[in-house]
mmCIF file of C-alpha atoms and ligand atoms in Angstrom:
data_model
loop_
_atom_site.group_PDB
_atom_site.id
_atom_site.type_symbol
_atom_site.label_atom_id
_atom_site.label_comp_id
_atom_site.label_asym_id
_atom_site.label_seq_id
_atom_site.Cartn_x
_atom_site.Cartn_y
_atom_site.Cartn_z
ATOM 1 C CA UNK W 22 -7.465 34.717 7.561
ATOM 2 C CA UNK W 23 -8.672 36.744 10.531
ATOM 3 C CA UNK W 24 -6.106 39.405 9.621
ATOM 4 C CA UNK W 25 -7.423 39.616 6.050
ATOM 5 C CA UNK W 26 -11.021 39.878 7.226
ATOM 6 C CA UNK W 27 -9.969 42.609 9.650
ATOM 7 C CA UNK W 28 -8.161 44.516 6.875
ATOM 8 C CA UNK W 29 -11.129 44.304 4.532
ATOM 9 C CA UNK W 30 -13.539 45.382 7.281
ATOM 10 C CA UNK W 31 -11.307 48.314 8.192
ATOM 11 C CA UNK W 32 -10.844 49.473 4.619
ATOM 12 C CA UNK W 33 -14.531 49.078 3.803
ATOM 13 C CA UNK W 34 -15.535 51.154 6.774
ATOM 14 C CA UNK W 35 -13.149 53.928 5.699
ATOM 15 C CA UNK W 36 -14.167 54.401 2.091
ATOM 16 C CA UNK W 37 -16.282 52.114 -0.024
ATOM 17 C CA UNK W 38 -15.792 54.207 -3.158
ATOM 18 C CA UNK W 39 -12.224 53.117 -3.774
ATOM 19 C CA UNK W 40 -12.262 49.499 -2.773
ATOM 20 C CA UNK W 41 -12.214 46.627 -5.192
ATOM 21 C CA UNK W 42 -11.361 43.265 -3.722
ATOM 22 C CA UNK W 43 -10.913 40.120 -5.709
ATOM 23 C CA UNK W 44 -10.239 36.630 -4.489
ATOM 24 C CA UNK W 45 -9.451 33.785 -6.821
ATOM 25 C CA UNK W 46 -9.966 30.395 -5.203
ATOM 26 C CA UNK W 47 -6.844 29.080 -6.948
ATOM 27 C CA UNK W 48 -4.574 32.000 -6.058
ATOM 28 C CA UNK W 49 -2.522 32.274 -2.906
ATOM 29 C CA UNK W 50 -3.162 35.955 -2.323
ATOM 30 C CA UNK W 51 -5.878 38.562 -2.262
ATOM 31 C CA UNK W 52 -5.536 41.884 -4.100
ATOM 32 C CA UNK W 53 -7.106 45.061 -2.759
ATOM 33 C CA UNK W 54 -7.015 48.451 -4.478
ATOM 34 C CA UNK W 55 -6.356 51.372 -2.144
ATOM 35 C CA UNK W 56 -6.048 55.105 -2.690
ATOM 36 C CA UNK W 57 -2.585 56.366 -1.744
ATOM 37 C CA UNK W 58 -3.684 59.876 -0.843
ATOM 38 C CA UNK W 59 -6.448 61.346 1.236
ATOM 39 C CA UNK W 60 -9.389 58.954 1.030
ATOM 40 C CA UNK W 61 -11.917 61.677 0.487
ATOM 41 C CA UNK W 62 -10.186 63.473 -2.399
ATOM 42 C CA UNK W 63 -11.921 62.986 -5.719
ATOM 43 C CA UNK W 64 -9.875 61.137 -8.411
ATOM 44 C CA UNK W 65 -7.399 59.818 -5.876
ATOM 45 C CA UNK W 66 -4.641 57.587 -7.280
ATOM 46 C CA UNK W 67 -5.436 53.989 -6.571
ATOM 47 C CA UNK W 68 -2.716 51.571 -5.617
ATOM 48 C CA UNK W 69 -3.000 47.850 -5.418
ATOM 49 C CA UNK W 70 -1.746 45.920 -2.405
ATOM 50 C CA UNK W 71 -1.452 42.178 -2.211
ATOM 51 C CA UNK W 72 -2.032 40.258 1.015
ATOM 52 C CA UNK W 73 -0.866 36.644 1.013
ATOM 53 C CA UNK W 74 -3.260 33.956 2.155
ATOM 54 C CA UNK W 75 -1.250 31.653 4.354
ATOM 55 C CA UNK W 76 -3.549 28.663 4.530
ATOM 56 C CA UNK W 77 -6.078 27.365 2.024
ATOM 57 C CA UNK W 78 -6.382 23.990 3.683
ATOM 58 C CA UNK W 79 -10.012 24.555 4.642
ATOM 59 C CA UNK W 80 -11.037 24.475 0.964
ATOM 60 C CA UNK W 81 -9.486 21.099 0.095
ATOM 61 C CA UNK W 82 -10.902 18.075 1.846
ATOM 62 C CA UNK W 83 -8.322 15.330 2.436
ATOM 63 C CA UNK W 84 -9.057 12.071 0.627
ATOM 64 C CA UNK W 85 -7.858 8.762 1.970
ATOM 65 C CA UNK W 86 -6.558 7.139 -1.207
ATOM 66 C CA UNK W 87 -5.568 3.990 0.675
ATOM 67 C CA UNK W 88 -9.084 3.259 1.884
ATOM 68 C CA UNK W 89 -10.186 1.222 -1.138
ATOM 69 C CA UNK W 90 -8.473 -1.447 -3.235
ATOM 70 C CA UNK W 91 -5.095 -0.801 -1.673
ATOM 71 C CA UNK W 92 -3.192 -3.949 -2.551
ATOM 72 C CA UNK W 93 0.581 -3.780 -2.793
ATOM 73 C CA UNK W 94 0.908 -7.301 -4.219
ATOM 74 C CA UNK W 95 -1.137 -7.133 -7.440
ATOM 75 C CA UNK W 96 -0.695 -4.859 -10.407
ATOM 76 C CA UNK W 97 -4.423 -4.156 -10.853
ATOM 77 C CA UNK W 98 -6.401 -4.460 -7.591
ATOM 78 C CA UNK W 99 -9.570 -3.219 -9.296
ATOM 79 C CA UNK W 100 -10.128 -6.385 -11.326
ATOM 80 C CA UNK W 101 -13.820 -7.311 -11.520
ATOM 81 C CA UNK W 102 -14.819 -3.874 -10.205
ATOM 82 C CA UNK W 103 -17.654 -2.287 -12.131
ATOM 83 C CA UNK W 104 -16.899 1.300 -13.009
ATOM 84 C CA UNK W 105 -19.510 3.769 -14.090
ATOM 85 C CA UNK W 106 -18.809 5.834 -17.198
ATOM 86 C CA UNK W 107 -18.117 8.614 -17.870
ATOM 87 C CA UNK W 108 -15.340 8.780 -15.256
ATOM 88 C CA UNK W 109 -14.714 12.116 -13.608
ATOM 89 C CA UNK W 110 -11.081 12.984 -12.874
ATOM 90 C CA UNK W 111 -10.061 16.192 -11.135
ATOM 91 C CA UNK W 112 -6.590 17.704 -10.915
ATOM 92 C CA UNK W 113 -5.351 20.384 -8.545
ATOM 93 C CA UNK W 114 -2.125 20.815 -10.548
ATOM 94 C CA UNK W 115 -2.005 22.406 -13.977
ATOM 95 C CA UNK W 116 1.357 20.901 -14.946
ATOM 96 C CA UNK W 117 2.964 17.517 -14.335
ATOM 97 C CA UNK W 118 6.629 16.645 -13.864
ATOM 98 C CA UNK W 119 8.305 15.016 -16.862
ATOM 99 C CA UNK W 120 9.081 11.366 -15.935
ATOM 100 C CA UNK W 121 12.462 11.645 -17.679
ATOM 101 C CA UNK W 122 14.974 14.480 -17.540
ATOM 102 C CA UNK W 123 15.525 14.642 -21.311
ATOM 103 C CA UNK W 124 13.193 15.645 -24.148
ATOM 104 C CA UNK W 125 10.384 13.110 -24.321
ATOM 105 C CA UNK W 126 10.396 11.082 -27.516
ATOM 106 C CA UNK W 127 7.305 8.885 -27.769
ATOM 107 C CA UNK W 128 8.180 5.731 -29.661
ATOM 108 C CA UNK W 129 4.781 4.052 -29.362
ATOM 109 C CA UNK W 130 1.396 5.418 -28.354
ATOM 110 C CA UNK W 131 -1.661 4.079 -26.560
ATOM 111 C CA UNK W 132 -3.676 1.989 -29.001
ATOM 112 C CA UNK W 133 -3.893 -1.189 -30.984
ATOM 113 C CA UNK W 134 -0.460 -2.652 -31.715
ATOM 114 C CA UNK W 135 0.546 -5.900 -33.446
ATOM 115 C CA UNK W 136 -2.930 -7.360 -32.797
ATOM 116 C CA UNK W 137 -2.916 -6.502 -29.096
ATOM 117 C CA UNK W 138 -3.893 -3.550 -26.925
ATOM 118 C CA UNK W 139 -0.998 -1.283 -25.930
ATOM 119 C CA UNK W 140 -2.346 0.414 -22.818
ATOM 120 C CA UNK W 141 0.338 3.011 -22.181
ATOM 121 C CA UNK W 142 2.835 5.156 -24.031
ATOM 122 C CA UNK W 143 6.487 4.360 -24.596
ATOM 123 C CA UNK W 144 9.009 7.096 -23.868
ATOM 124 C CA UNK W 145 12.527 6.571 -25.133
ATOM 125 C CA UNK W 146 15.385 6.406 -22.616
ATOM 126 C CA UNK W 147 18.801 4.861 -22.030
ATOM 127 C CA UNK W 148 19.095 2.158 -19.359
ATOM 128 C CA UNK W 149 20.125 3.861 -16.122
ATOM 129 C CA UNK W 150 18.298 7.159 -16.798
ATOM 130 C CA UNK W 151 16.412 8.438 -13.762
ATOM 131 C CA UNK W 152 12.632 8.038 -13.771
ATOM 132 C CA UNK W 153 10.498 10.257 -11.529
ATOM 133 C CA UNK W 154 6.837 10.413 -10.520
ATOM 134 C CA UNK W 155 4.796 12.820 -12.637
ATOM 135 C CA UNK W 156 2.576 13.837 -9.672
ATOM 136 C CA UNK W 157 2.686 13.405 -5.905
ATOM 137 C CA UNK W 158 1.143 10.347 -4.322
ATOM 138 C CA UNK W 159 1.807 7.090 -2.508
ATOM 139 C CA UNK W 160 3.630 4.089 -4.002
ATOM 140 C CA UNK W 161 1.006 1.356 -4.290
ATOM 141 C CA UNK W 162 3.098 -1.321 -6.027
ATOM 142 C CA UNK W 163 6.863 -1.715 -6.468
ATOM 143 C CA UNK W 164 7.996 -5.114 -7.723
ATOM 144 C CA UNK W 165 8.580 -7.339 -10.742
ATOM 145 C CA UNK W 166 5.347 -7.897 -12.671
ATOM 146 C CA UNK W 167 5.451 -10.261 -15.672
ATOM 147 C CA UNK W 168 5.619 -8.481 -19.027
ATOM 148 C CA UNK W 169 6.025 -5.103 -17.349
ATOM 149 C CA UNK W 170 9.289 -6.194 -15.711
ATOM 150 C CA UNK W 171 10.351 -4.089 -12.747
ATOM 151 C CA UNK W 172 7.322 -1.891 -12.148
ATOM 152 C CA UNK W 173 6.247 0.955 -9.888
ATOM 153 C CA UNK W 174 2.629 2.095 -9.551
ATOM 154 C CA UNK W 175 1.932 5.403 -7.812
ATOM 155 C CA UNK W 176 -1.578 6.283 -6.663
ATOM 156 C CA UNK W 177 -2.179 10.027 -6.731
ATOM 157 C CA UNK W 178 -4.486 12.020 -4.474
ATOM 158 C CA UNK W 179 -7.203 12.309 -7.125
ATOM 159 C CA UNK W 180 -7.400 8.498 -7.418
ATOM 160 C CA UNK W 181 -5.444 8.328 -10.670
ATOM 161 C CA UNK W 182 -2.641 5.755 -10.815
ATOM 162 C CA UNK W 183 0.467 6.022 -12.973
ATOM 163 C CA UNK W 184 2.651 3.033 -13.798
ATOM 164 C CA UNK W 185 6.347 3.115 -14.661
ATOM 165 C CA UNK W 186 7.388 -0.170 -16.292
ATOM 166 C CA UNK W 187 10.496 -1.960 -17.687
ATOM 167 C CA UNK W 188 12.707 -0.316 -15.026
ATOM 168 C CA UNK W 189 16.236 -1.613 -14.431
ATOM 169 C CA UNK W 190 16.193 -0.552 -10.771
ATOM 170 C CA UNK W 191 13.380 0.224 -8.306
ATOM 171 C CA UNK W 192 14.332 2.816 -5.677
ATOM 172 C CA UNK W 193 11.044 2.967 -3.742
ATOM 173 C CA UNK W 194 8.867 0.531 -1.826
ATOM 174 C CA UNK W 195 5.125 0.156 -1.423
ATOM 175 C CA UNK W 196 3.498 2.676 0.950
ATOM 176 C CA UNK W 197 6.272 5.262 0.450
ATOM 177 C CA UNK W 198 4.899 8.743 -0.078
ATOM 178 C CA UNK W 199 6.370 10.352 -3.153
ATOM 179 C CA UNK W 200 6.540 13.962 -4.236
ATOM 180 C CA UNK W 201 5.870 15.311 -7.696
ATOM 181 C CA UNK W 202 9.185 14.742 -9.483
ATOM 182 C CA UNK W 203 10.248 12.284 -6.762
ATOM 183 C CA UNK W 204 12.791 9.652 -7.800
ATOM 184 C CA UNK W 205 11.291 6.216 -8.514
ATOM 185 C CA UNK W 206 14.163 4.295 -10.043
ATOM 186 C CA UNK W 207 16.171 3.761 -13.209
ATOM 187 C CA UNK W 208 14.777 3.134 -16.664
ATOM 188 C CA UNK W 209 15.577 -0.091 -18.444
ATOM 189 C CA UNK W 210 14.447 -3.002 -20.562
ATOM 190 C CA UNK W 211 13.082 -5.592 -18.093
ATOM 191 C CA UNK W 212 10.065 -7.788 -18.842
ATOM 192 C CA UNK W 213 8.572 -8.023 -22.314
ATOM 193 C CA UNK W 214 10.329 -5.052 -23.868
ATOM 194 C CA UNK W 215 12.005 -4.370 -27.198
ATOM 195 C CA UNK W 216 14.832 -2.037 -26.258
ATOM 196 C CA UNK W 217 15.116 0.284 -23.271
ATOM 197 C CA UNK W 218 12.180 2.628 -22.766
ATOM 198 C CA UNK W 219 9.669 3.747 -20.166
ATOM 199 C CA UNK W 220 6.190 2.268 -20.532
ATOM 200 C CA UNK W 221 3.972 4.836 -18.804
ATOM 201 C CA UNK W 222 0.389 3.947 -17.963
ATOM 202 C CA UNK W 223 -2.434 6.118 -16.587
ATOM 203 C CA UNK W 224 -5.319 4.290 -14.971
ATOM 204 C CA UNK W 225 -8.332 5.142 -12.866
ATOM 205 C CA UNK W 226 -10.075 2.425 -10.860
ATOM 206 C CA UNK W 227 -8.480 -0.160 -13.111
ATOM 207 C CA UNK W 228 -9.484 1.493 -16.393
ATOM 208 C CA UNK W 229 -6.485 2.193 -18.618
ATOM 209 C CA UNK W 230 -6.837 5.711 -19.945
ATOM 210 C CA UNK W 231 -5.127 7.068 -23.047
ATOM 211 C CA UNK W 232 -2.405 9.143 -21.268
ATOM 212 C CA UNK W 233 -2.466 11.792 -23.985
ATOM 213 C CA UNK W 234 -6.118 12.528 -23.179
ATOM 214 C CA UNK W 235 -5.012 13.684 -19.711
ATOM 215 C CA UNK W 236 -1.495 14.965 -20.311
ATOM 216 C CA UNK W 237 0.257 16.956 -23.012
ATOM 217 C CA UNK W 238 3.642 15.284 -23.421
ATOM 218 C CA UNK W 239 5.227 18.208 -25.264
ATOM 219 C CA UNK W 240 7.820 20.298 -23.412
ATOM 220 C CA UNK W 241 5.020 22.260 -21.693
ATOM 221 C CA UNK W 242 4.062 19.219 -19.528
ATOM 222 C CA UNK W 243 0.557 20.552 -19.059
ATOM 223 C CA UNK W 244 -2.402 18.716 -17.609
ATOM 224 C CA UNK W 245 -5.151 19.115 -20.196
ATOM 225 C CA UNK W 246 -7.792 20.463 -17.751
ATOM 226 C CA UNK W 247 -8.587 20.663 -14.050
ATOM 227 C CA UNK W 248 -11.662 18.508 -14.565
ATOM 228 C CA UNK W 249 -11.933 15.857 -17.252
ATOM 229 C CA UNK W 250 -14.602 13.332 -18.072
ATOM 230 C CA UNK W 251 -13.432 10.075 -19.572
ATOM 231 C CA UNK W 252 -15.611 7.988 -21.878
ATOM 232 C CA UNK W 253 -15.040 4.437 -23.178
ATOM 233 C CA UNK W 254 -13.367 5.909 -26.241
ATOM 234 C CA UNK W 255 -10.403 6.927 -24.073
ATOM 235 C CA UNK W 256 -10.140 3.653 -22.134
ATOM 236 C CA UNK W 257 -10.161 1.156 -24.981
ATOM 237 C CA UNK W 258 -7.029 0.628 -27.051
ATOM 238 C CA UNK W 259 -9.028 -0.621 -30.026
ATOM 239 C CA UNK W 260 -10.265 2.917 -30.711
ATOM 240 C CA UNK W 261 -6.685 4.102 -31.228
ATOM 241 C CA UNK W 262 -3.634 3.206 -33.265
ATOM 242 C CA UNK W 263 -0.296 3.024 -31.444
ATOM 243 C CA UNK W 264 1.459 4.528 -34.464
ATOM 244 C CA UNK W 265 -0.760 7.577 -34.821
ATOM 245 C CA UNK W 266 -1.608 10.635 -32.732
ATOM 246 C CA UNK W 267 -5.252 10.497 -31.662
ATOM 247 C CA UNK W 268 -7.292 13.661 -32.019
ATOM 248 C CA UNK W 269 -8.064 14.859 -28.499
ATOM 249 C CA UNK W 270 -11.487 16.381 -27.946
ATOM 250 C CA UNK W 271 -11.623 17.230 -24.237
ATOM 251 C CA UNK W 272 -14.821 16.602 -22.316
ATOM 252 C CA UNK W 273 -14.830 19.038 -19.401
ATOM 253 C CA UNK W 274 -18.370 18.544 -18.115
ATOM 254 C CA UNK W 275 -20.617 15.554 -17.555
ATOM 255 C CA UNK W 276 -23.107 17.010 -20.024
ATOM 256 C CA UNK W 277 -20.425 17.193 -22.733
ATOM 257 C CA UNK W 278 -19.375 13.621 -21.964
ATOM 258 C CA UNK W 279 -22.932 12.322 -22.181
ATOM 259 C CA UNK W 280 -23.603 14.271 -25.372
ATOM 260 C CA UNK W 281 -20.494 12.704 -26.945
ATOM 261 C CA UNK W 282 -21.982 9.258 -26.346
ATOM 262 C CA UNK W 283 -24.861 9.901 -28.711
ATOM 263 C CA UNK W 284 -23.730 8.091 -31.818
ATOM 264 C CA UNK W 285 -23.201 10.182 -34.883
ATOM 265 C CA UNK W 286 -23.826 8.483 -38.159
ATOM 266 C CA UNK W 287 -22.129 9.392 -41.389
ATOM 267 C CA UNK W 288 -22.789 7.983 -44.823
ATOM 268 C CA UNK W 289 -19.653 7.221 -46.789
ATOM 269 C CA UNK W 290 -19.703 6.671 -50.541
ATOM 270 C CA UNK W 291 -17.109 4.125 -51.668
ATOM 271 C CA UNK W 292 -14.545 5.484 -54.107
ATOM 272 C CA UNK W 293 -12.132 3.747 -56.477
ATOM 273 C CA UNK W 294 -9.285 2.074 -54.589
ATOM 274 C CA UNK W 295 -11.104 2.049 -51.227
ATOM 275 C CA UNK W 296 -10.679 -0.899 -48.896
ATOM 276 C CA UNK W 297 -12.571 -1.695 -45.711
ATOM 277 C CA UNK W 298 -9.295 -1.483 -43.814
ATOM 278 C CA UNK W 299 -8.487 1.956 -45.272
ATOM 279 C CA UNK W 300 -11.963 3.340 -44.476
ATOM 280 C CA UNK W 301 -11.817 1.928 -40.939
ATOM 281 C CA UNK W 302 -8.386 3.422 -40.286
ATOM 282 C CA UNK W 303 -9.274 6.876 -41.587
ATOM 283 C CA UNK W 304 -12.418 6.996 -39.438
ATOM 284 C CA UNK W 305 -10.993 5.406 -36.294
ATOM 285 C CA UNK W 306 -13.436 2.506 -36.564
ATOM 286 C CA UNK W 307 -12.813 -1.203 -36.505
ATOM 287 C CA UNK W 308 -13.467 -3.228 -39.667
ATOM 288 C CA UNK W 309 -15.800 -5.523 -37.732
ATOM 289 C CA UNK W 310 -17.869 -2.570 -36.509
ATOM 290 C CA UNK W 311 -18.346 -1.306 -40.085
ATOM 291 C CA UNK W 312 -19.301 -4.835 -41.124
ATOM 292 C CA UNK W 313 -21.827 -5.170 -38.288
ATOM 293 C CA UNK W 314 -23.531 -1.843 -38.925
ATOM 294 C CA UNK W 315 -23.759 -2.472 -42.669
ATOM 295 C CA UNK W 316 -24.478 -6.215 -42.448
ATOM 296 C CA UNK W 317 -21.568 -7.150 -44.694
ATOM 297 C CA UNK W 318 -18.680 -9.599 -44.277
ATOM 298 C CA UNK W 319 -15.024 -8.667 -44.086
ATOM 299 C CA UNK W 320 -14.527 -10.506 -47.375
ATOM 300 C CA UNK W 321 -17.414 -8.784 -49.191
ATOM 301 C CA UNK W 322 -15.936 -6.807 -52.111
ATOM 302 C CA UNK W 323 -16.773 -3.091 -52.054
ATOM 303 C CA UNK W 324 -18.396 -1.492 -55.108
ATOM 304 C CA UNK W 325 -17.681 2.036 -56.283
ATOM 305 C CA UNK W 326 -20.648 4.240 -55.311
ATOM 306 C CA UNK W 327 -21.763 1.853 -52.554
ATOM 307 C CA UNK W 328 -22.979 3.649 -49.440
ATOM 308 C CA UNK W 329 -21.636 2.613 -46.046
ATOM 309 C CA UNK W 330 -23.032 3.839 -42.732
ATOM 310 C CA UNK W 331 -20.255 4.792 -40.329
ATOM 311 C CA UNK W 332 -21.181 5.091 -36.658
ATOM 312 C CA UNK W 333 -18.644 7.524 -35.318
HETATM 313 ZN ZN1 ZN K 412 4.714 0.179 -23.923
#
């Protein structure tokens, strides 16, 4: 750093007219434009030189992720912890590592499924396929856990936890540090599972977040944003259907997250053939919520032309 400062000081003192310096906090180098001929000649040709920044450590404060709720014996150590919404999650990476080596086929999504919440996504695999950690972190839990079967939970340095369930073999132990793409174990069909697959969960302080709100599971493996705000809508399975892709509307600031909480009302006019179930599904609302808002029962027959208030 001292070298860079020296260079800039030297160049600035020589000729201010030709110097343009730019420093991006995320980049690992600094670019400076220099004239390649006599500094005092008008219209000199400007060349760009790049000076690498060796250490950026002073800009990232280390966080001790093991300081709170670090329990290697329970799946969710945050039980009974009150969390304030919206949740802020920051990422330093812009891409994650695919948990499986092959093309990811999602067989079931986060959302309501067979009358129960499905709090992760299912990625197809063959028993024995390698499973790796999507980001770096520390293994918080590595053992058999009821319906999840053989399970590994990794806590990442931003506080997010990812769970890898139904494994056939666990290759890590609690408190192991793990790199992004680091081997966790082999995929399988242990616990309450219908066929071999990876059940991948994303959680923050015990709140199970819709993984597709944070991560794009296409081949790009991108993290949706460097800063994301998570509302209840993205931590409750009942707002989603495990068989359908949920529309992702990213909330990148606290203001946007708070604004999204203001309920929007829409009036829907009942058409021929409409059912409460159909209207609820199309609008991502539960039947009981529509009934509550409109003071009707689930069994009340709908009339064509009837107006229903939908709180979106
Ligand atoms: Zn699952």
